[in-house]
Amino acid sequence: MKRANFGSKIGVVLASAGSAVGLGNVWRFPYETGQNGGAAFILIYLGCVLLLGMPIMISEFIIGRHSQANTTGAYKFLAPNTHWKWLGFWGVMTGFLILSYYSVVAGWTLEYVMEALLNGFTGKIPSDFEASFVSFSQNPWRPLLWLAFFLLLTHFIIIKGVEKGIERSSKIMMPMLFLIIVMLVFCSLSLDGSEKGLEFLLKPDFSKVTSGTFLGAMGQAFFSLSLGMGCLCTYASYFNKNTNLTKTAFSVAGIDTVIAVLAGLIIFPAAFSVGIEPDKGASLVFITLPNVFQSAFGDVPVLAYVFSLMFYLLLALAALTSTISLHEVATAYLHEEFGFSRKKAAWCVTGCCLFLGVLCSLSLGVFQWFKIAGFTFFDLFDFVTAKLMLPLGGLFIAIFAGWFLDKKIVKDEMMTGGGVSVRLFMAYRFVLRYFVPVGISAIFLNELGVFS
Ligand code: PFF
């Protein structure tokens, strides 16, 4: 079967970065940072990106491009008649669960687009934003409508195909998002009392570090870089032989990390400035940001209007390029492994995610009382996928690429499209084979209390 391809080099980087950059950077990174004490968490996070994320991203690229198949197909091709195919299946399941609750938050961004469009932020004070977020997210209907709308939007882009849908949307939206985020950093830093937020972000307090900080940082690194579930592996199956995998991995991780840190630089100075607790959790971004627009441009309402509208639109688009990548993993799997037409495959994924997404959304409102192991559905999906399933998937991907995959394949894939120095190749192999498996296992064991 002839497979689709990304059309250009920049398209490759932008599509992968489009998957990586999303709510994970702007919504999840600040709230995890806030709940884990700030700067020390960020340092550990950066360590996880570099030492765990990078080698795994390169490995996913190698697996995907060499096999030119969806995630399970890739393992069937590279390790026929073995159990490795289950690693692909694990990825499909993980993506499916992430898409279900991620689309709920993506739907919230659309509510905020609407609010911005109707000038709903004007004249409000910080406590109003908090109250309106609570009443919106607990409303039984509105979030569900946005959830359905967002999933359908993803669905229709998915069935339009890889190049047209994914590549084009990423090319325009990524640079624009970057520009507006940089501008908002300046706005946020100019607010009264913002220094405290800066200190929270830059001055590490290691006394706040616990085993949960490591697990949180590792999970956030996997989530934000779209790693551990074969998403970038599926994208790499659309790369051509001219793509330099290592360079692409560094560009994607670089862009993703810069955007996450910039998002932190918007959220925390603003949160401290208006007196919102940094450990507020999932609502942090949604109650902090509207304040930035109001406080920074309060004197010039037109600017407040234009910038808030643009910001939420771009955030929704960033979320969209991520939901597309999540959806694509499961759709490509059903299409290629079960012979479903792409349309039918996509409908199955959309339908099931909608069902689970509804449960997640309602678990923040009318079903708040229903808890499993102390978690609402929404929190459970987030915890299980980001902190358990992705790192476990990453662990096995590292073992597969480091110990099972033919070294010649790994080397050939890394050397095409410009290649890397032998030293870098050796460093990659070493870190992948030894450091990554030991590091991920140690973080899990630490969380289980084995070392304390
Ligand atoms: N990386 C995306 C974000 O930060 O928003 C979320 C995501 C996309 C996670 C794709 C995993 C994935 F496979």
mmCIF file with all atom_site columns, N, CA, C and O in Angstrom, residues 250-269:
data_model
loop_
_atom_site.group_PDB
_atom_site.id
_atom_site.type_symbol
_atom_site.label_atom_id
_atom_site.label_alt_id
_atom_site.label_comp_id
_atom_site.label_asym_id
_atom_site.label_entity_id
_atom_site.label_seq_id
_atom_site.pdbx_PDB_ins_code
_atom_site.Cartn_x
_atom_site.Cartn_y
_atom_site.Cartn_z
_atom_site.occupancy
_atom_site.B_iso_or_equiv
_atom_site.pdbx_formal_charge
_atom_site.auth_seq_id
_atom_site.auth_comp_id
_atom_site.auth_asym_id
_atom_site.auth_atom_id
_atom_site.pdbx_PDB_model_num
ATOM 1  N N  . PHE A 1 250 ? 15.791 16.928 18.238 1.00 0.00 ? 250 PHE A N  1
ATOM 2  C CA . PHE A 1 250 ? 16.252 18.067 19.038 1.00 0.00 ? 250 PHE A CA 1
ATOM 3  C C  . PHE A 1 250 ? 15.389 19.300 18.773 1.00 0.00 ? 250 PHE A C  1
ATOM 4  O O  . PHE A 1 250 ? 15.061 20.045 19.701 1.00 0.00 ? 250 PHE A O  1
ATOM 5  N N  . SER A 1 251 ? 15.013 19.518 17.513 1.00 0.00 ? 251 SER A N  1
ATOM 6  C CA . SER A 1 251 ? 14.180 20.698 17.230 1.00 0.00 ? 251 SER A CA 1
ATOM 7  C C  . SER A 1 251 ? 12.836 20.584 17.938 1.00 0.00 ? 251 SER A C  1
ATOM 8  O O  . SER A 1 251 ? 12.365 21.542 18.559 1.00 0.00 ? 251 SER A O  1
ATOM 9  N N  . VAL A 1 252 ? 12.217 19.398 17.839 1.00 0.00 ? 252 VAL A N  1
ATOM 10 C CA . VAL A 1 252 ? 10.885 19.236 18.434 1.00 0.00 ? 252 VAL A CA 1
ATOM 11 C C  . VAL A 1 252 ? 10.952 19.424 19.951 1.00 0.00 ? 252 VAL A C  1
ATOM 12 O O  . VAL A 1 252 ? 10.168 20.177 20.541 1.00 0.00 ? 252 VAL A O  1
ATOM 13 N N  . ALA A 1 253 ? 11.935 18.753 20.577 1.00 0.00 ? 253 ALA A N  1
ATOM 14 C CA . ALA A 1 253 ? 12.029 18.869 22.041 1.00 0.00 ? 253 ALA A CA 1
ATOM 15 C C  . ALA A 1 253 ? 12.370 20.299 22.437 1.00 0.00 ? 253 ALA A C  1
ATOM 16 O O  . ALA A 1 253 ? 11.867 20.812 23.442 1.00 0.00 ? 253 ALA A O  1
ATOM 17 N N  . GLY A 1 254 ? 13.216 20.956 21.639 1.00 0.00 ? 254 GLY A N  1
ATOM 18 C CA . GLY A 1 254 ? 13.594 22.342 21.935 1.00 0.00 ? 254 GLY A CA 1
ATOM 19 C C  . GLY A 1 254 ? 12.377 23.261 21.885 1.00 0.00 ? 254 GLY A C  1
ATOM 20 O O  . GLY A 1 254 ? 12.110 24.013 22.827 1.00 0.00 ? 254 GLY A O  1
ATOM 21 N N  . ILE A 1 255 ? 11.631 23.172 20.806 1.00 0.00 ? 255 ILE A N  1
ATOM 22 C CA . ILE A 1 255 ? 10.444 24.033 20.653 1.00 0.00 ? 255 ILE A CA 1
ATOM 23 C C  . ILE A 1 255 ? 9.475  23.771 21.806 1.00 0.00 ? 255 ILE A C  1
ATOM 24 O O  . ILE A 1 255 ? 8.955  24.688 22.445 1.00 0.00 ? 255 ILE A O  1
ATOM 25 N N  . ASP A 1 256 ? 9.254  22.495 22.077 1.00 0.00 ? 256 ASP A N  1
ATOM 26 C CA . ASP A 1 256 ? 8.274  22.122 23.108 1.00 0.00 ? 256 ASP A CA 1
ATOM 27 C C  . ASP A 1 256 ? 8.679  22.668 24.479 1.00 0.00 ? 256 ASP A C  1
ATOM 28 O O  . ASP A 1 256 ? 7.862  23.212 25.216 1.00 0.00 ? 256 ASP A O  1
ATOM 29 N N  . THR A 1 257 ? 9.958  22.536 24.789 1.00 0.00 ? 257 THR A N  1
ATOM 30 C CA . THR A 1 257 ? 10.422 22.964 26.109 1.00 0.00 ? 257 THR A CA 1
ATOM 31 C C  . THR A 1 257 ? 10.371 24.484 26.244 1.00 0.00 ? 257 THR A C  1
ATOM 32 O O  . THR A 1 257 ? 9.945  25.017 27.275 1.00 0.00 ? 257 THR A O  1
ATOM 33 N N  . VAL A 1 258 ? 10.793 25.168 25.189 1.00 0.00 ? 258 VAL A N  1
ATOM 34 C CA . VAL A 1 258 ? 10.763 26.634 25.246 1.00 0.00 ? 258 VAL A CA 1
ATOM 35 C C  . VAL A 1 258 ? 9.326  27.112 25.475 1.00 0.00 ? 258 VAL A C  1
ATOM 36 O O  . VAL A 1 258 ? 9.061  27.973 26.318 1.00 0.00 ? 258 VAL A O  1
ATOM 37 N N  . ILE A 1 259 ? 8.378  26.505 24.766 1.00 0.00 ? 259 ILE A N  1
ATOM 38 C CA . ILE A 1 259 ? 6.986  26.964 24.914 1.00 0.00 ? 259 ILE A CA 1
ATOM 39 C C  . ILE A 1 259 ? 6.459  26.667 26.316 1.00 0.00 ? 259 ILE A C  1
ATOM 40 O O  . ILE A 1 259 ? 5.761  27.488 26.922 1.00 0.00 ? 259 ILE A O  1
ATOM 41 N N  . ALA A 1 260 ? 6.834  25.506 26.873 1.00 0.00 ? 260 ALA A N  1
ATOM 42 C CA . ALA A 1 260 ? 6.364  25.193 28.234 1.00 0.00 ? 260 ALA A CA 1
ATOM 43 C C  . ALA A 1 260 ? 6.919  26.207 29.238 1.00 0.00 ? 260 ALA A C  1
ATOM 44 O O  . ALA A 1 260 ? 6.178  26.740 30.074 1.00 0.00 ? 260 ALA A O  1
ATOM 45 N N  . VAL A 1 261 ? 8.222  26.490 29.127 1.00 0.00 ? 261 VAL A N  1
ATOM 46 C CA . VAL A 1 261 ? 8.819  27.418 30.093 1.00 0.00 ? 261 VAL A CA 1
ATOM 47 C C  . VAL A 1 261 ? 8.214  28.820 29.920 1.00 0.00 ? 261 VAL A C  1
ATOM 48 O O  . VAL A 1 261 ? 7.896  29.504 30.907 1.00 0.00 ? 261 VAL A O  1
ATOM 49 N N  . LEU A 1 262 ? 7.999  29.215 28.664 1.00 0.00 ? 262 LEU A N  1
ATOM 50 C CA . LEU A 1 262 ? 7.373  30.527 28.443 1.00 0.00 ? 262 LEU A CA 1
ATOM 51 C C  . LEU A 1 262 ? 5.960  30.560 29.040 1.00 0.00 ? 262 LEU A C  1
ATOM 52 O O  . LEU A 1 262 ? 5.543  31.569 29.622 1.00 0.00 ? 262 LEU A O  1
ATOM 53 N N  . ALA A 1 263 ? 5.248  29.445 28.903 1.00 0.00 ? 263 ALA A N  1
ATOM 54 C CA . ALA A 1 263 ? 3.894  29.409 29.488 1.00 0.00 ? 263 ALA A CA 1
ATOM 55 C C  . ALA A 1 263 ? 3.985  29.599 31.002 1.00 0.00 ? 263 ALA A C  1
ATOM 56 O O  . ALA A 1 263 ? 3.190  30.325 31.601 1.00 0.00 ? 263 ALA A O  1
ATOM 57 N N  . GLY A 1 264 ? 4.994  28.976 31.599 1.00 0.00 ? 264 GLY A N  1
ATOM 58 C CA . GLY A 1 264 ? 5.199  29.160 33.042 1.00 0.00 ? 264 GLY A CA 1
ATOM 59 C C  . GLY A 1 264 ? 5.472  30.623 33.352 1.00 0.00 ? 264 GLY A C  1
ATOM 60 O O  . GLY A 1 264 ? 4.979  31.172 34.346 1.00 0.00 ? 264 GLY A O  1
ATOM 61 N N  . LEU A 1 265 ? 6.231  31.258 32.481 1.00 0.00 ? 265 LEU A N  1
ATOM 62 C CA . LEU A 1 265 ? 6.570  32.673 32.698 1.00 0.00 ? 265 LEU A CA 1
ATOM 63 C C  . LEU A 1 265 ? 5.372  33.600 32.520 1.00 0.00 ? 265 LEU A C  1
ATOM 64 O O  . LEU A 1 265 ? 5.388  34.746 32.937 1.00 0.00 ? 265 LEU A O  1
ATOM 65 N N  . ILE A 1 266 ? 4.334  33.085 31.855 1.00 0.00 ? 266 ILE A N  1
ATOM 66 C CA . ILE A 1 266 ? 3.102  33.896 31.783 1.00 0.00 ? 266 ILE A CA 1
ATOM 67 C C  . ILE A 1 266 ? 2.258  33.637 33.036 1.00 0.00 ? 266 ILE A C  1
ATOM 68 O O  . ILE A 1 266 ? 1.792  34.563 33.696 1.00 0.00 ? 266 ILE A O  1
ATOM 69 N N  . ILE A 1 267 ? 2.085  32.357 33.340 1.00 0.00 ? 267 ILE A N  1
ATOM 70 C CA . ILE A 1 267 ? 1.103  31.992 34.359 1.00 0.00 ? 267 ILE A CA 1
ATOM 71 C C  . ILE A 1 267 ? 1.512  32.415 35.778 1.00 0.00 ? 267 ILE A C  1
ATOM 72 O O  . ILE A 1 267 ? 0.721  33.008 36.515 1.00 0.00 ? 267 ILE A O  1
ATOM 73 N N  . PHE A 1 268 ? 2.770  32.095 36.182 1.00 0.00 ? 268 PHE A N  1
ATOM 74 C CA . PHE A 1 268 ? 3.093  32.310 37.596 1.00 0.00 ? 268 PHE A CA 1
ATOM 75 C C  . PHE A 1 268 ? 3.221  33.779 38.003 1.00 0.00 ? 268 PHE A C  1
ATOM 76 O O  . PHE A 1 268 ? 2.669  34.170 39.029 1.00 0.00 ? 268 PHE A O  1
ATOM 77 N N  . PRO A 1 269 ? 3.935  34.592 37.211 1.00 0.00 ? 269 PRO A N  1
ATOM 78 C CA . PRO A 1 269 ? 3.943  36.013 37.600 1.00 0.00 ? 269 PRO A CA 1
ATOM 79 C C  . PRO A 1 269 ? 2.523  36.563 37.706 1.00 0.00 ? 269 PRO A C  1
ATOM 80 O O  . PRO A 1 269 ? 2.185  37.286 38.645 1.00 0.00 ? 269 PRO A O  1
#
